C-alpha positions as MATLAB code, in Angstrom:
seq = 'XXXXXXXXXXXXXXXXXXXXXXXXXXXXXXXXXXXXXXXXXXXXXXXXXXXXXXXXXXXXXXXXXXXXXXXXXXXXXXXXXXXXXXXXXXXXXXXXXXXXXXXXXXXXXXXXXXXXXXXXXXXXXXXXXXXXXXXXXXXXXXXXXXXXXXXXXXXXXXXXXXXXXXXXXXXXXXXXXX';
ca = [
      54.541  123.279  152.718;
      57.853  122.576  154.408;
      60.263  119.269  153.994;
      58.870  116.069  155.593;
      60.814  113.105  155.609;
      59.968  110.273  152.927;
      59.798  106.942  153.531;
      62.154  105.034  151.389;
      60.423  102.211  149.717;
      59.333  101.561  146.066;
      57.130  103.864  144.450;
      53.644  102.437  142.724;
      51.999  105.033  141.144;
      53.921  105.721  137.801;
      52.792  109.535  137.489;
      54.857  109.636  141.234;
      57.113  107.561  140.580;
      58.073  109.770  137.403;
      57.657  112.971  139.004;
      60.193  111.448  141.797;
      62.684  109.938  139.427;
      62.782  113.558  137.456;
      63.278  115.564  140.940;
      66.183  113.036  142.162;
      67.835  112.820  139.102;
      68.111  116.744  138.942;
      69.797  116.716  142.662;
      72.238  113.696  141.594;
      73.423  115.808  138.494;
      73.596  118.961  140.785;
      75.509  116.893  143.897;
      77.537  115.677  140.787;
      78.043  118.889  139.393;
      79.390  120.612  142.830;
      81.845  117.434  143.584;
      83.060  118.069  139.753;
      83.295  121.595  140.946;
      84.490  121.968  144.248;
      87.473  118.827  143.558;
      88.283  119.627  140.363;
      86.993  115.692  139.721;
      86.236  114.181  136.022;
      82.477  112.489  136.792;
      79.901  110.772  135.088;
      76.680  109.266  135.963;
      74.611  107.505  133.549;
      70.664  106.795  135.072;
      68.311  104.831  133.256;
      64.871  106.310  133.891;
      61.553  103.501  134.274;
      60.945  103.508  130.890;
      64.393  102.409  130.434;
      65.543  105.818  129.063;
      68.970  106.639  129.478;
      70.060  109.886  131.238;
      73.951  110.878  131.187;
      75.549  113.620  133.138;
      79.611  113.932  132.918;
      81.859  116.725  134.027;
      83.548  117.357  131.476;
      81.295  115.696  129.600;
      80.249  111.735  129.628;
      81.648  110.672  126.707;
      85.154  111.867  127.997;
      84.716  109.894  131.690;
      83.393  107.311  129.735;
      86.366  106.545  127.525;
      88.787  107.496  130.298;
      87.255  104.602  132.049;
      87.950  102.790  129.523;
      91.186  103.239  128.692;
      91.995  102.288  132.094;
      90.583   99.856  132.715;
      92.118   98.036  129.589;
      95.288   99.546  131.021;
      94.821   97.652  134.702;
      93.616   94.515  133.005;
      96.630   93.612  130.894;
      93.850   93.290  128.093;
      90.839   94.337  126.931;
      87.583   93.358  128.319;
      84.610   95.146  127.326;
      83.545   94.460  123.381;
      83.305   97.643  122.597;
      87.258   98.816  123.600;
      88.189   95.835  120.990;
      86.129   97.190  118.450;
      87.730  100.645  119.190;
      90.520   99.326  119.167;
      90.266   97.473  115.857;
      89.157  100.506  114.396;
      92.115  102.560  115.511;
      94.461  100.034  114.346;
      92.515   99.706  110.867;
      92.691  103.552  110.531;
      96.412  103.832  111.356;
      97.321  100.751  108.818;
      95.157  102.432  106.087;
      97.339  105.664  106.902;
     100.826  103.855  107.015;
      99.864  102.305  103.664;
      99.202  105.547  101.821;
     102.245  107.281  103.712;
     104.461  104.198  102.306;
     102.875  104.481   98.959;
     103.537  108.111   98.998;
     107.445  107.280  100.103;
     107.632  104.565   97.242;
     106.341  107.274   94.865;
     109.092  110.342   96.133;
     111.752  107.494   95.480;
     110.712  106.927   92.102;
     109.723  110.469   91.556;
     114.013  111.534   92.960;
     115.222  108.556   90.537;
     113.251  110.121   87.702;
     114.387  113.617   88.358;
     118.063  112.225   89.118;
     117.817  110.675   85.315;
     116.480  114.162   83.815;
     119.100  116.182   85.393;
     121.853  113.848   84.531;
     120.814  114.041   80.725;
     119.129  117.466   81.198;
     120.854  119.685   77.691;
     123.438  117.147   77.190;
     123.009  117.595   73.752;
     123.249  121.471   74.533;
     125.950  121.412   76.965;
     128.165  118.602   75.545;
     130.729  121.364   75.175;
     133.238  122.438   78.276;
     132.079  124.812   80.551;
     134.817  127.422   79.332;
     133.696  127.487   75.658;
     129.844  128.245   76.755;
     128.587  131.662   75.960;
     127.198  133.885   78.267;
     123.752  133.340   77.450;
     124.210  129.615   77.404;
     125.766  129.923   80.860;
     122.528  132.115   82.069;
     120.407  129.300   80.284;
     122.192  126.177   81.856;
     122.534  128.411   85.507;
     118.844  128.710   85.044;
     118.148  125.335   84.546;
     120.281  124.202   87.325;
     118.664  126.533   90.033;
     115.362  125.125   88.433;
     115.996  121.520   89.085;
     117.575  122.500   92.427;
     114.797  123.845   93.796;
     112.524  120.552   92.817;
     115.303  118.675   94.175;
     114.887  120.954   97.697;
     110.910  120.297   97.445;
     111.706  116.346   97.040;
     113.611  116.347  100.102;
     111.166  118.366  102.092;
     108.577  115.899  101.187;
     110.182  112.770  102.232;
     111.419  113.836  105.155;
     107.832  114.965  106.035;
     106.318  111.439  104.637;
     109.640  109.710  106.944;
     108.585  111.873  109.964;
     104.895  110.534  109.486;
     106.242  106.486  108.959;
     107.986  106.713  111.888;
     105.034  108.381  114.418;
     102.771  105.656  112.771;
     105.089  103.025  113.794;
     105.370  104.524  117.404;
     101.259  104.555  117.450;
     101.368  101.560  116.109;
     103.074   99.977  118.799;
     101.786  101.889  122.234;
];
């Protein structure tokens, strides 16, 4: 049994009109598929069958055409239209602010942390090192080198770390405002 040509009007039986819908779906996807292919195109089709179930097909996937869409369109509007890209958006927005708040509580805690340290290793052995330098032995001066190297390396750590925990402020503000 060969092609014949169909006539285009509705179908009535369901168990046709099923078997139909399943057939031309598969050749949409595949058309879809090749145009993806042969253009190097981003698509996605989304088909709802009779019984209302719905059928995606994207290239690279849906989701990604989907949310491309999306974001453009928000993009050529000015503003956001659809519910949904609020609620996105909302939800980005909450997420960053959480973020920004624990990165500035982190900051707040470095500074306190660096004033803390600052204190120690301004009193650190004062009561052992009241004495000039000169009059030190040489196993105090390996003790007080020691110590010195010690808080020198937290010291190197603490600066590390806020400059990280800066780096991070400072993307969240740029996020914050694109």
């Amino acid at each position: 049994m060969g092609r014949r040509k169909i006539k285009m009007e509705k179908v009535q039986d369901t168990n046709t009109k099923q078997v139909t819908f399943s057939k031309r779906r598969l050749g949409l996807f595949k058309k879809a598929g090749e145009l993806a292919t042969l253009c190097n195109a981003e698509v996605g089709i989304m088909v709802f069958s009779p019984g209302n179930k719905p059928y995606p097909y994207g290239s690279p996937s849906f989701g990604l055409v989907a949310e491309r869409y999306n974001n453009e369109s928000e993009d050529s509007d000015g503003c956001e239209t659809s519910r949904n890209g609020r609620a996105n958006r909302a939800r980005q927005e909450k997420k960053i602010s959480k973020r920004l708040n624990t990165i500035m509580e982190q900051v707040e805690a470095e500074k306190k942390r660096g004033e803390d340290l600052q204190n120690q290793l301004e009193t650190a052995g004062e009561e052992e090192f009241d004495k000039p330098i000169e009059e030190l032995s040489l196993e105090e001066l390996k003790e007080y080198e020691a110590k010195m190297m010690n808080m020198h390396g937290k010291i190197q750590g603490n600066i590390s770390h806020m400059q990280v925990s800066s780096t991070l402020v400072i993307l969240s503000k740029d996020t914050k405002s694109n």
